Tab-separated table of C-alpha atoms and ligand atoms in Angstrom:
chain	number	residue	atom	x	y	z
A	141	UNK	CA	-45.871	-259.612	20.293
A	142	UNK	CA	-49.454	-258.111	19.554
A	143	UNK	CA	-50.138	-254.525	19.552
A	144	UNK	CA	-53.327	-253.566	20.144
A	145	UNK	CA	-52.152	-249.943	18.862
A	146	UNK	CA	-49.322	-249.400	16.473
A	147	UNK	CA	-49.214	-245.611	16.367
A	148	UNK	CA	-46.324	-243.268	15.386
A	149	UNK	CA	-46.728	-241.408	18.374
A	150	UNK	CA	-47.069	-243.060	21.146
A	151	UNK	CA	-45.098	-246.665	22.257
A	152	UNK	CA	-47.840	-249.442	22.325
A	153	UNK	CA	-50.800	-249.714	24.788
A	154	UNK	CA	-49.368	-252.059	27.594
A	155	UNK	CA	-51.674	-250.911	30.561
A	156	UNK	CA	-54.869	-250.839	31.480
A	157	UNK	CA	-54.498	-246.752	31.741
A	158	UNK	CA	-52.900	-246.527	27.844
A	159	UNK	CA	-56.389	-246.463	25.734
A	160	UNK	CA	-58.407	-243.875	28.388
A	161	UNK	CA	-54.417	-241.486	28.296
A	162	UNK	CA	-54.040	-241.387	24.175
A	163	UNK	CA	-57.838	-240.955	23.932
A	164	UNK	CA	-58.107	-237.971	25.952
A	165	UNK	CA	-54.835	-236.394	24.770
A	166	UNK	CA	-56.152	-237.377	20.886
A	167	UNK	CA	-59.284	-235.023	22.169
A	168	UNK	CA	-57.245	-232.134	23.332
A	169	UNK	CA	-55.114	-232.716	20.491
A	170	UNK	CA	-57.996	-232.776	17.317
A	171	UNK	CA	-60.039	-229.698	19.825
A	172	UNK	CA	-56.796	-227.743	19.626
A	173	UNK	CA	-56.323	-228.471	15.593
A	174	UNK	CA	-60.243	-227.627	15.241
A	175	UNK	CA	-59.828	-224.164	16.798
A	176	UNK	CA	-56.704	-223.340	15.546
A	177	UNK	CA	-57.842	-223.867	12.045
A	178	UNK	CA	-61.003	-221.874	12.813
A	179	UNK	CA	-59.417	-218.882	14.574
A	180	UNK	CA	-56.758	-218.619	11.443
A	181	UNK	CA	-59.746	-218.594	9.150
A	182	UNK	CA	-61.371	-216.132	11.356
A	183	UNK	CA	-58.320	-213.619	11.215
A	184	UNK	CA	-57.555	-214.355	7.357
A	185	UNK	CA	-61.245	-213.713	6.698
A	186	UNK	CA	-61.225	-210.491	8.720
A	187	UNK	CA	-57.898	-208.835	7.249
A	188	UNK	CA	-59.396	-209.337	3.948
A	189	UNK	CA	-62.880	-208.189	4.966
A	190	UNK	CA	-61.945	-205.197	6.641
A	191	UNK	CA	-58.800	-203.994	4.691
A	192	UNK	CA	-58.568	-200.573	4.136
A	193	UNK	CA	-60.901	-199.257	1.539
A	194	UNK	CA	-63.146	-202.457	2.123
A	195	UNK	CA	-64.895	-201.308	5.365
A	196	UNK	CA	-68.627	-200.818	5.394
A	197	UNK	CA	-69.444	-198.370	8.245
A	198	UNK	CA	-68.909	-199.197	11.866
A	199	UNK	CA	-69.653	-202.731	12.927
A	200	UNK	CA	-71.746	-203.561	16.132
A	201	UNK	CA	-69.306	-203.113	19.378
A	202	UNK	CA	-71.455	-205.887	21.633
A	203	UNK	CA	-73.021	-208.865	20.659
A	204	UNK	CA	-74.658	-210.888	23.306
A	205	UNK	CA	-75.311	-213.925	22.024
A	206	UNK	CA	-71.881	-214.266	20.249
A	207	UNK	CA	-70.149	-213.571	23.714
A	208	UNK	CA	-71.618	-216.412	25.559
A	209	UNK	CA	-71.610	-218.509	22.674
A	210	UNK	CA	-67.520	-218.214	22.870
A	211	UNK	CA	-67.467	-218.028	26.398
A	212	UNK	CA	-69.732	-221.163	27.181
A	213	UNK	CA	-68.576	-223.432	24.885
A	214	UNK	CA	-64.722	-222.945	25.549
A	215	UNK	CA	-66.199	-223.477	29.569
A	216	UNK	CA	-68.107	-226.695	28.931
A	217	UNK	CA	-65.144	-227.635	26.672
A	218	UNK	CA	-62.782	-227.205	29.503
A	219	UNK	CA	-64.490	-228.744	32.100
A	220	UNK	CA	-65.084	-231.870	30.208
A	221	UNK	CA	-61.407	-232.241	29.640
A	222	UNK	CA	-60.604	-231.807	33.451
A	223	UNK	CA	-63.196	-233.890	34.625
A	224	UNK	CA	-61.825	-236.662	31.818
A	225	UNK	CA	-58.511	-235.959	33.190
A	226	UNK	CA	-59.391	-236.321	36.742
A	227	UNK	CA	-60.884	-239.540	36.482
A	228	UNK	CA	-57.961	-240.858	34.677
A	229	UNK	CA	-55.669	-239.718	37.559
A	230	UNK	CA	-58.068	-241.142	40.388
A	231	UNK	CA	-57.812	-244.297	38.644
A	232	UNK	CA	-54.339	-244.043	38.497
A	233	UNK	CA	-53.558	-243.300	42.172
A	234	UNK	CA	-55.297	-246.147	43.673
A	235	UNK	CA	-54.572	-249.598	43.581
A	236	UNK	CA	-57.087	-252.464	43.600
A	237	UNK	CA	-57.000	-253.618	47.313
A	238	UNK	CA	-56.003	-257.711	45.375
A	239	UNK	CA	-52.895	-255.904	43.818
A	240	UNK	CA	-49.204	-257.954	44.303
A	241	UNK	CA	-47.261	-255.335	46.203
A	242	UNK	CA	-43.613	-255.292	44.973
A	243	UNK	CA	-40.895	-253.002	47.271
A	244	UNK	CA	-39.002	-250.559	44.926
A	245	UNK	CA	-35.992	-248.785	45.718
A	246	UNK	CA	-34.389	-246.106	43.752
A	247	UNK	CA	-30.829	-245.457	44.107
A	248	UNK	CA	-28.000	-243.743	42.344
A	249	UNK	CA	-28.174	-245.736	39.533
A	250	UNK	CA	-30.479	-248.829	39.444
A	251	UNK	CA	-33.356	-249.695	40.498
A	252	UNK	CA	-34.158	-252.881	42.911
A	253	UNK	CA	-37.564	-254.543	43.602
A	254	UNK	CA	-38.032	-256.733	46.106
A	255	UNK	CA	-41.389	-259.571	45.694
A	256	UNK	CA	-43.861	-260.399	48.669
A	257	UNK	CA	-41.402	-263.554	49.566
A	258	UNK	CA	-38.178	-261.512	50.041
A	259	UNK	CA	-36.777	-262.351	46.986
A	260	UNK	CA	-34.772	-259.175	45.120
A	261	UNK	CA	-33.680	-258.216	41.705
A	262	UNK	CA	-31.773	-255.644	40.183
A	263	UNK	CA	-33.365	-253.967	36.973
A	264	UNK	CA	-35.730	-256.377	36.269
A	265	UNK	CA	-38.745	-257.090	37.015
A	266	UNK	CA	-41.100	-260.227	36.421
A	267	UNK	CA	-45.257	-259.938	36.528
A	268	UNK	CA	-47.948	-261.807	35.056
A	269	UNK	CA	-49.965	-260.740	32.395
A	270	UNK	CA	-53.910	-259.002	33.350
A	271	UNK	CA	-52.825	-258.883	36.902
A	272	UNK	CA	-52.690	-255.983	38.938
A	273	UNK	CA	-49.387	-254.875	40.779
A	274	UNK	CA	-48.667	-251.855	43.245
A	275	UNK	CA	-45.116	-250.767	43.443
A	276	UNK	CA	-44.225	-249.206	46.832
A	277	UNK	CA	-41.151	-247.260	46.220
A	278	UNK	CA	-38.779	-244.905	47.846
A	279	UNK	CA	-35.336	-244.006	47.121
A	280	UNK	CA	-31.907	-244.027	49.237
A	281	UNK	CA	-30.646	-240.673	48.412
A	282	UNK	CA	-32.025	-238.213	45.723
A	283	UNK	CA	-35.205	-237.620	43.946
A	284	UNK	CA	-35.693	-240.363	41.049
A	285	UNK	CA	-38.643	-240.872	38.809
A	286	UNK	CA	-40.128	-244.034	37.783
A	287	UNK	CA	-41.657	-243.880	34.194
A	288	UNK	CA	-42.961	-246.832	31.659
A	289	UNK	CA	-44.164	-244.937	28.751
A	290	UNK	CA	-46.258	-248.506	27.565
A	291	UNK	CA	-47.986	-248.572	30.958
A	292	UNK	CA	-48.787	-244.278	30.884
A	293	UNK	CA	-47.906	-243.616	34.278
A	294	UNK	CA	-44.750	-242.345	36.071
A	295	UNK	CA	-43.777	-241.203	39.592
A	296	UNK	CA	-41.540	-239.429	41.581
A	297	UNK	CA	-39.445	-241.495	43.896
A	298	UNK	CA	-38.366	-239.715	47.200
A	299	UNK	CA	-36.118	-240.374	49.716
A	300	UNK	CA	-37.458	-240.541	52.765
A	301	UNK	CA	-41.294	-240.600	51.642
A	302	UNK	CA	-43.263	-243.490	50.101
A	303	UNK	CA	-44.976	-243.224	46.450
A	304	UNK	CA	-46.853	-245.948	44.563
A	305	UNK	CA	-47.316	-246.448	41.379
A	306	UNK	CA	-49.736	-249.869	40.309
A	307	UNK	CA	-50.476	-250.855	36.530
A	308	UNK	CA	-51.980	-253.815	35.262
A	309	UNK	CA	-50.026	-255.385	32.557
A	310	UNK	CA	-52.052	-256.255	29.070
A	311	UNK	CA	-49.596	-257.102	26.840
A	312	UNK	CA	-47.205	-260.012	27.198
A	313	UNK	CA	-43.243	-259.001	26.302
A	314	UNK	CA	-40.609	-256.615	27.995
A	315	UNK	CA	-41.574	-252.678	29.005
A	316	UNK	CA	-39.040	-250.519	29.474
A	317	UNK	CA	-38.369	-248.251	32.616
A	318	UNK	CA	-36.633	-245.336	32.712
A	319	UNK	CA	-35.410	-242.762	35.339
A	320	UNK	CA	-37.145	-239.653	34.212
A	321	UNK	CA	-35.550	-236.984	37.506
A	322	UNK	CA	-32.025	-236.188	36.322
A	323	UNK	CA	-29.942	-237.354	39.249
A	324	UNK	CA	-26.693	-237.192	38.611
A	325	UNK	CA	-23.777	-238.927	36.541
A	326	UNK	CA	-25.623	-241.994	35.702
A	327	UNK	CA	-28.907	-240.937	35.302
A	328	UNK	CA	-29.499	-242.037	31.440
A	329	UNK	CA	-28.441	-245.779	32.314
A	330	UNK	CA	-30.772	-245.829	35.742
A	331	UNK	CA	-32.976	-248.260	33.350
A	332	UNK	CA	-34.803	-251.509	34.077
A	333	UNK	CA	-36.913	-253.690	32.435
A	334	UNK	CA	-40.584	-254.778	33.332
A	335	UNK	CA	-41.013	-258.471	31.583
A	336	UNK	CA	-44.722	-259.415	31.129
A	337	UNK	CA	-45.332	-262.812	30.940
A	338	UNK	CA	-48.321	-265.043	30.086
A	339	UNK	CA	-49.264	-267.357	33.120
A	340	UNK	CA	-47.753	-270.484	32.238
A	341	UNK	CA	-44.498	-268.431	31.349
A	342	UNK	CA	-44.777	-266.992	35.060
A	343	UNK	CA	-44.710	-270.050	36.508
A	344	UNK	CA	-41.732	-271.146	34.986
A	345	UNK	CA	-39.782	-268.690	35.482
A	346	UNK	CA	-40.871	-268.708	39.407
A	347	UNK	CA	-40.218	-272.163	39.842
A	348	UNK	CA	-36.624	-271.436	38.128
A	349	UNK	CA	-35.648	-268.468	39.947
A	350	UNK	CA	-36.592	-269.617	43.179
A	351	UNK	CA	-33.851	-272.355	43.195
A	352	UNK	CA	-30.097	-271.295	43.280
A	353	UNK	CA	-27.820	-272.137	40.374
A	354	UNK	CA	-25.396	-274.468	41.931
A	355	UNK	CA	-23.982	-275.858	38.240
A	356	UNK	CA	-22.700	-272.914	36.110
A	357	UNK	CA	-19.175	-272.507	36.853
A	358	UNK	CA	-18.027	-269.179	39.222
A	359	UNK	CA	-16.342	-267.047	36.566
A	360	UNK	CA	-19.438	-267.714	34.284
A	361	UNK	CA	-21.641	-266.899	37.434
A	362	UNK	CA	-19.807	-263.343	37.997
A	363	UNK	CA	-20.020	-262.739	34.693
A	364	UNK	CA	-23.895	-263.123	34.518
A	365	UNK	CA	-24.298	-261.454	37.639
A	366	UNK	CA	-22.101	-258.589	36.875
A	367	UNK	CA	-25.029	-258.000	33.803
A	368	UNK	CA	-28.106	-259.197	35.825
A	369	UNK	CA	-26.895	-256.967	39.040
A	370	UNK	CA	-26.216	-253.712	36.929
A	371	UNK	CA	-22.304	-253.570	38.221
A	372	UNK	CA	-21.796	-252.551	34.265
A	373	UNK	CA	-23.643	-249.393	35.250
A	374	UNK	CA	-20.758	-248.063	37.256
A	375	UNK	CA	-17.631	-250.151	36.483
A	376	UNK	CA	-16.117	-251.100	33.148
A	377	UNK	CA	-14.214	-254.294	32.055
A	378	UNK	CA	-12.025	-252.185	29.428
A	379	UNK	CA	-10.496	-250.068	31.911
A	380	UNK	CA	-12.149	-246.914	30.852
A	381	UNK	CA	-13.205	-244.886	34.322
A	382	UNK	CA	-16.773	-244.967	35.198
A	383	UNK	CA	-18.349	-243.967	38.499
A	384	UNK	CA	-16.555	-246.875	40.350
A	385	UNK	CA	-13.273	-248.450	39.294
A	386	UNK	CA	-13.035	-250.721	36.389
A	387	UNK	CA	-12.675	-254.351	37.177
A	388	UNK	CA	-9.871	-254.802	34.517
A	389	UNK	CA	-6.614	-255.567	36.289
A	390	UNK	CA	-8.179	-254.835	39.101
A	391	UNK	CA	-6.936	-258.506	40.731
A	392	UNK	CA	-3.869	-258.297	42.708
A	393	UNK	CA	-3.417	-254.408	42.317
A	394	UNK	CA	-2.594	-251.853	45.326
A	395	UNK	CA	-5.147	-249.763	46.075
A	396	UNK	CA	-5.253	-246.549	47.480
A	397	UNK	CA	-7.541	-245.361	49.888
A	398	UNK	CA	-9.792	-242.005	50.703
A	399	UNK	CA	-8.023	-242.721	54.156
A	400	UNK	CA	-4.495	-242.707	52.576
A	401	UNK	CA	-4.247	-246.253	53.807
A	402	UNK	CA	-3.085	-248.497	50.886
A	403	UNK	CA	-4.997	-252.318	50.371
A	404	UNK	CA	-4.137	-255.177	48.327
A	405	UNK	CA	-6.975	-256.281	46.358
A	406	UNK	CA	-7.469	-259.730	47.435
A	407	UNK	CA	-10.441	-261.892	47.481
A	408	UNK	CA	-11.293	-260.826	50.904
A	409	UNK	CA	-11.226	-257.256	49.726
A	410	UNK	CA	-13.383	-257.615	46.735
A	411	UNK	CA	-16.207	-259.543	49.613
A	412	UNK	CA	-15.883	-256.741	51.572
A	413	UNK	CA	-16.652	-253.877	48.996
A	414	UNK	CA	-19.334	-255.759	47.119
A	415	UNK	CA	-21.056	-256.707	50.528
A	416	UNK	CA	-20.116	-253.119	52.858
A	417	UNK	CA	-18.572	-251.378	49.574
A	418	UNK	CA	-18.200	-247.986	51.784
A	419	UNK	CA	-15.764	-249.439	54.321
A	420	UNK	CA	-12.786	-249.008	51.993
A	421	UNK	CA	-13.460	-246.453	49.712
A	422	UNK	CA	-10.879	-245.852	46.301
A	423	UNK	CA	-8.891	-242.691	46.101
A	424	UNK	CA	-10.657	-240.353	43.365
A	425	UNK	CA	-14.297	-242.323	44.109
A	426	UNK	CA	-17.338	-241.204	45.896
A	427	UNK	CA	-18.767	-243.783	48.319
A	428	UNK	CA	-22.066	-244.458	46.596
A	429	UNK	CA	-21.995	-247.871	45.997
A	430	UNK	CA	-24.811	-249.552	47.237
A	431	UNK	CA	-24.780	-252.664	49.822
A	432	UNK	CA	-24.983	-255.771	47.642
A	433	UNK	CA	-25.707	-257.789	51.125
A	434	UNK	CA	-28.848	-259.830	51.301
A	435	UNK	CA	-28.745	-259.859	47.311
A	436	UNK	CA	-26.192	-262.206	46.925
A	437	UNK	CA	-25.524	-265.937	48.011
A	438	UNK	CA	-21.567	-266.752	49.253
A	439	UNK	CA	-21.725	-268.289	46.274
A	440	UNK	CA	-22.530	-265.542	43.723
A	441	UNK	CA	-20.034	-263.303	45.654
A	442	UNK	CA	-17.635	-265.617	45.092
A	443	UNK	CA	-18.611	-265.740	41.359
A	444	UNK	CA	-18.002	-262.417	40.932
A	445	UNK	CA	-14.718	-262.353	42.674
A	446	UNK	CA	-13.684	-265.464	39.940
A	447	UNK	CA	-14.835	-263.018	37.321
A	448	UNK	CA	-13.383	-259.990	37.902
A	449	UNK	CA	-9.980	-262.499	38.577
A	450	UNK	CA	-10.219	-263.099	34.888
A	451	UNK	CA	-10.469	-259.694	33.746
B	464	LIG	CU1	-32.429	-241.771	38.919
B	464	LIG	CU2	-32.345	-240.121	37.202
């Protein structure tokens, strides 16, 4: 993978955005060191000079010069860095109008992205390299945040409001995406991944992803799918207790319901609460599982109904 930056304190330059954001905060940063090292010097300088003992009659009380000198340079100084730091953010906030526009929605805890021809993902995301790509995002029930630290740039994600958030990719290989707006239990795994490809590699993967797999065997399906779909995020295959219910024994077990009512987990039940997962909610769970319908062919569901059989 090339790096056009390999720095110790920032994650490589992946964006178009990432030179222009470490170059003005290396400004601040050196401007900062320069005056702190002066104004130490000053203060060392000045205990020694006018220590008790040392002091030479009374010292002039105004100076003219010196006080705009210290007053318009720190101004100018200033200035420059906002309007530096305003350009960068104009930049930031609009797209190019040729920009692919990919639907984002935050929810408690994954995020989903949806491509101009319908087609959806959990957690990942496919671009091309050097193109540029607006995200229109909003979330389905609290404030997240969605921040690449290769790309410099995050933003609040709101229910009920619309953000957007565009980069331009300039580095081939994955970027990482975190939820950066604490929002509950499973905040720290709301990740996905942004994979960069070249454009050959683009096209390859389109042409395979836009066919179904019809070959790999159900249980193997579910299995995939239970990774690829982020079900890990909320329910386990050990039978420790997540967010939802683990999927270990789950198969042919009784379950109790928030209504009292009492279900046999059957392959009809497992369709039901993977496709409208808040008409039968468990006893002891919340119901904020989201709807898995429109993401999933019969024949995934049923793939991860085989899996979770084996389990
Ligand atoms: Cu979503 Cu934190």
């Amino acid at each position: 993978m090339p790096t056009n930056n390999d720095s110790i304190l920032f994650p490589p330059q992946a964006s178009t955005f990432a030179q222009d954001v470490d170059a003005l905060y290396y400004f601040i940063h050196y401007l900062s060191v320069f005056f702190w090292v002066g104004i130490v010097a000053a203060i060392v300088y000045f205990v020694w000079r006018y220590k008790r003992g040392h002091r030479e009659g009374v010292g002039p009380s105004h100076n003219l010069p010196m006080e705009l000198t210290w007053s318009i340079i720190p101004l100018i100084l200033v200035i420059a860095v906002f309007l530096w730091g305003f350009k960068g953010f104009m930049g930031m906030s609009r797209a190019p109008s040729g920009a692919e526009q990919i639907q984002v929605t935050g929810k408690k805890w994954l995020w989903n992205f949806e491509y101009p021809n319908g087609q959806q993902a959990i957690g990942e995301l496919h671009v091309e390299v050097n193109k540029p790509y607006k995200l229109i995002m909003t979330s389905e029930d609290v404030i997240h945040s969605f921040f690449v630290p290769s790309f410099r740039n995050k933003m609040d994600v709101v229910p009920g409001r619309i953000t957007t958030f565009w980069f331009e990719p300039t580095m081939v290989g994955e970027q990482q995406v975190f939820c950066t707006e604490y929002c509950g239990d499973g905040h720290s795994d709301m990740l996905a991944k942004i994979v960069v490809h070249t454009p050959e590699d683009y096209a390859k993967w389109v042409e395979e992803n836009q066919k179904e797999d019809t070959t790999t065997p159900l249980p193997e399906l579910g299995e995939k799918l239970y990774t690829s779909k982020a079900c890990f995020t909320c329910h386990s295959t050990d039978g420790s207790v997540k967010v939802g219910p683990t999927f270990q024994g789950l198969f042919g077990k009784q379950e109790q319901l928030t209504t009292g009512q009492t279900v046999p987990v059957d392959e009809e039940y497992l369709r039901e609460s993977i496709l409208q997962p808040n008409a039968k909610v468990v006893q002891g769970y919340q119901p904020v599982m989201p709807t898995y319908q429109g993401q999933l062919s019969d024949r995934e569901v049923s793939g991860l109904i085989e899996y979770i059989k084996t389990l």
